[in-house]
Amino acid sequence: EGKTIILDLGNANEDVMQYFSRQLSNAVFQHQTTKFTNKKLGNHYVQLYFEEAHNLFKDNDESEETRIYRRFAKEGAKYHIGMVYSTQSPTTILSDLLAQTENFFVAHLASQDDVNKLAKVNIAYESLKNDILQAKTPGYIRMLTRSHRFVISMQALKFIPPRSN
C-alpha cells in the first residue's frame, strides 16, 4: 500500500533482534518472489534498512541464519528489494555483502583495517584511505554510487526543522 513501516529492534536482546530481522526478511523475500513468479511486481519496491549491520551480517558467517541477507545482496534487485545497511566496522560485515554493495557513503572510519577492507572491496577508495582516517568533520562524506564510478566528497548539513510560530 506504499506505507513506511519501522521496526526498531535497536534496544532488543541480540537473539530477539536476529530472530525478528531474519523472520521479517524471509517473509519479504518470499512475498516478492511470489509476486515476481506471478508477474505482479509492477512498480512495488521494498527497501529494508539495517542499523548496526555488524550484529546481523557477521563476517565469515556462512550459516543458514545469514543466508537471507546474502540473497538480498545477490538477487534482491530482480525482486524489487533494496537493502541499506550501516556500520562503523566494514571488517565485521560479510565479505560477499560488501562485494555486492553498489553505493557507499563513508563518513568516518577510525581503523586502518576497516579502511583497508573498504579499499579491497572497491579500488576507488584506495587513494582516499588517509583522508578517510584523518577527516573528523561532522557530516563530511565520501560517496560512491552506481551512477558515478568515482568517489565524490560532500558535506551533509545538519537538519534543523523549521520553527513553528
Short mmCIF file of C-alpha atoms in Angstrom, two decimals:
data_model
loop_
_atom_site.label_atom_id
_atom_site.label_comp_id
_atom_site.label_asym_id
_atom_site.label_seq_id
_atom_site.Cartn_x
_atom_site.Cartn_y
_atom_site.Cartn_z
CA GLU A 1 0.00 0.00 0.00
CA GLY A 2 3.04 2.27 -0.19
CA LYS A 3 3.35 2.62 3.58
CA THR A 4 6.52 3.02 5.58
CA ILE A 5 6.90 0.57 8.41
CA ILE A 6 9.60 0.95 11.04
CA LEU A 7 10.52 -1.95 13.27
CA ASP A 8 13.06 -0.63 15.75
CA LEU A 9 14.97 -3.51 17.27
CA GLY A 10 17.89 -1.38 18.43
CA ASN A 11 17.29 -1.96 22.13
CA ALA A 12 16.21 -5.58 21.81
CA ASN A 13 18.14 -8.53 23.10
CA GLU A 14 20.57 -9.68 20.36
CA ASP A 15 18.82 -13.04 19.91
CA VAL A 16 15.42 -11.32 19.60
CA MET A 17 16.85 -8.78 17.13
CA GLN A 18 18.40 -11.50 14.97
CA TYR A 19 15.26 -13.66 15.07
CA PHE A 20 12.80 -10.92 14.05
CA SER A 21 15.15 -9.43 11.45
CA ARG A 22 15.54 -12.84 9.84
CA GLN A 23 11.81 -13.68 10.02
CA LEU A 24 10.77 -10.35 8.52
CA SER A 25 13.45 -10.56 5.84
CA ASN A 26 12.42 -14.09 4.85
CA ALA A 27 8.74 -13.04 4.68
CA VAL A 28 9.54 -10.03 2.48
CA PHE A 29 11.73 -12.11 0.18
CA GLN A 30 9.09 -14.82 -0.16
CA HIS A 31 6.34 -12.26 -0.80
CA GLN A 32 8.34 -10.52 -3.51
CA THR A 33 9.46 -13.75 -5.21
CA THR A 34 5.84 -14.92 -5.33
CA LYS A 35 4.83 -11.62 -6.93
CA PHE A 36 7.72 -11.96 -9.39
CA THR A 37 6.68 -15.51 -10.32
CA ASN A 38 3.10 -14.36 -10.89
CA LYS A 39 4.27 -11.29 -12.86
CA LYS A 40 2.67 -8.95 -10.32
CA LEU A 41 5.67 -6.93 -9.12
CA GLY A 42 4.62 -3.84 -11.04
CA ASN A 43 6.11 -0.71 -9.51
CA HIS A 44 6.06 -2.10 -5.97
CA TYR A 45 9.52 -1.86 -4.37
CA VAL A 46 10.61 -2.76 -0.88
CA GLN A 47 13.53 -1.04 0.83
CA LEU A 48 14.95 -2.55 4.01
CA TYR A 49 17.28 -0.64 6.35
CA PHE A 50 19.54 -2.37 8.86
CA GLU A 51 21.24 -0.25 11.50
CA GLU A 52 24.34 -1.66 13.22
CA ALA A 53 24.54 -4.31 10.49
CA HIS A 54 27.64 -5.91 12.00
CA ASN A 55 25.27 -7.50 14.54
CA LEU A 56 23.37 -9.30 11.75
CA PHE A 57 25.78 -9.91 8.87
CA LYS A 58 28.89 -11.06 10.67
CA ASP A 59 31.94 -11.73 8.51
CA ASN A 60 32.75 -15.39 7.91
CA ASP A 61 29.22 -16.38 8.94
CA GLU A 62 28.03 -18.51 6.05
CA SER A 63 25.34 -20.09 8.21
CA GLU A 64 21.69 -20.52 7.32
CA GLU A 65 20.93 -17.56 9.62
CA THR A 66 22.69 -15.10 7.28
CA ARG A 67 21.57 -16.70 4.01
CA ILE A 68 18.63 -14.32 3.54
CA TYR A 69 20.89 -11.24 3.70
CA ARG A 70 23.27 -12.75 1.15
CA ARG A 71 20.26 -13.42 -1.10
CA PHE A 72 19.12 -9.79 -0.74
CA ALA A 73 22.55 -8.64 -1.89
CA LYS A 74 22.80 -11.06 -4.81
CA GLU A 75 19.19 -11.42 -6.03
CA GLY A 76 17.17 -8.66 -4.39
CA ALA A 77 17.11 -6.20 -7.30
CA LYS A 78 15.35 -8.74 -9.51
CA TYR A 79 12.55 -8.95 -6.93
CA HIS A 80 12.45 -5.17 -6.33
CA ILE A 81 14.10 -5.47 -2.94
CA GLY A 82 16.70 -2.94 -1.89
CA MET A 83 18.83 -3.11 1.21
CA VAL A 84 20.54 -0.29 3.06
CA TYR A 85 22.81 -1.11 5.94
CA SER A 86 25.02 0.91 8.20
CA THR A 87 28.04 0.01 10.24
CA GLN A 88 31.15 1.62 11.64
CA SER A 89 33.12 -1.53 11.01
CA PRO A 90 33.28 -2.92 7.45
CA THR A 91 35.74 -5.61 8.59
CA THR A 92 32.94 -7.27 10.55
CA ILE A 93 30.47 -7.44 7.63
CA LEU A 94 30.08 -10.48 5.38
CA SER A 95 32.58 -10.04 2.55
CA ASP A 96 30.15 -11.10 -0.18
CA LEU A 97 27.64 -8.49 1.06
CA LEU A 98 30.29 -5.79 0.77
CA ALA A 99 31.26 -7.06 -2.67
CA GLN A 100 27.63 -6.81 -3.85
CA THR A 101 27.10 -3.33 -2.41
CA GLU A 102 26.57 -0.75 -5.16
CA ASN A 103 26.53 2.53 -3.22
CA PHE A 104 28.86 3.52 -0.39
CA PHE A 105 28.57 6.55 1.86
CA VAL A 106 31.63 6.75 4.09
CA ALA A 107 31.59 9.33 6.85
CA HIS A 108 34.32 8.28 9.25
CA LEU A 109 36.30 5.15 9.92
CA ALA A 110 38.86 5.07 12.71
CA SER A 111 40.51 1.74 11.98
CA GLN A 112 43.22 1.11 9.38
CA ASP A 113 41.81 -2.42 8.95
CA ASP A 114 38.34 -1.04 8.15
CA VAL A 115 39.72 1.40 5.57
CA ASN A 116 41.85 -1.33 4.01
CA LYS A 117 38.83 -3.64 3.72
CA LEU A 118 36.81 -0.88 2.09
CA ALA A 119 39.62 -0.27 -0.42
CA LYS A 120 39.92 -4.01 -1.04
CA VAL A 121 36.20 -4.28 -1.81
CA ASN A 122 36.25 -1.19 -4.03
CA ILE A 123 39.51 0.06 -5.51
CA ALA A 124 38.09 3.58 -5.87
CA TYR A 125 38.75 4.08 -2.14
CA GLU A 126 42.43 3.07 -2.32
CA SER A 127 43.71 6.62 -2.86
CA LEU A 128 41.43 8.02 -0.13
CA LYS A 129 42.48 5.81 2.76
CA ASN A 130 44.44 8.51 4.59
CA ASP A 131 41.72 11.10 4.02
CA ILE A 132 39.10 8.77 5.49
CA LEU A 133 41.22 8.12 8.58
CA GLN A 134 42.15 11.75 9.17
CA ALA A 135 38.91 13.62 8.42
CA LYS A 136 36.91 14.35 11.56
CA THR A 137 34.49 16.99 10.26
CA PRO A 138 30.90 16.01 11.17
CA GLY A 139 28.85 15.32 8.05
CA TYR A 140 31.83 15.06 5.69
CA ILE A 141 31.03 12.11 3.43
CA ARG A 142 32.76 10.33 0.59
CA MET A 143 30.17 8.88 -1.75
CA LEU A 144 30.49 6.18 -4.40
CA THR A 145 27.33 5.33 -6.32
CA ARG A 146 26.40 3.05 -9.16
CA SER A 147 25.82 6.06 -11.42
CA HIS A 148 29.22 7.62 -10.62
CA ARG A 149 32.14 5.21 -10.60
CA PHE A 150 34.42 7.65 -8.82
CA VAL A 151 34.29 8.92 -5.24
CA ILE A 152 32.59 12.27 -4.65
CA SER A 153 33.23 14.24 -1.47
CA MET A 154 30.31 16.13 0.02
CA GLN A 155 29.27 17.91 3.19
CA ALA A 156 25.92 16.86 4.65
CA LEU A 157 24.26 19.67 6.57
CA LYS A 158 22.59 19.14 9.89
CA PHE A 159 18.81 19.10 9.54
CA ILE A 160 17.20 21.89 11.51
CA PRO A 161 13.41 21.72 11.42
CA PRO A 162 11.59 24.95 10.68
CA ARG A 163 10.39 26.82 13.74
CA SER A 164 6.66 26.92 14.34
CA ASN A 165 5.15 30.22 15.36
#
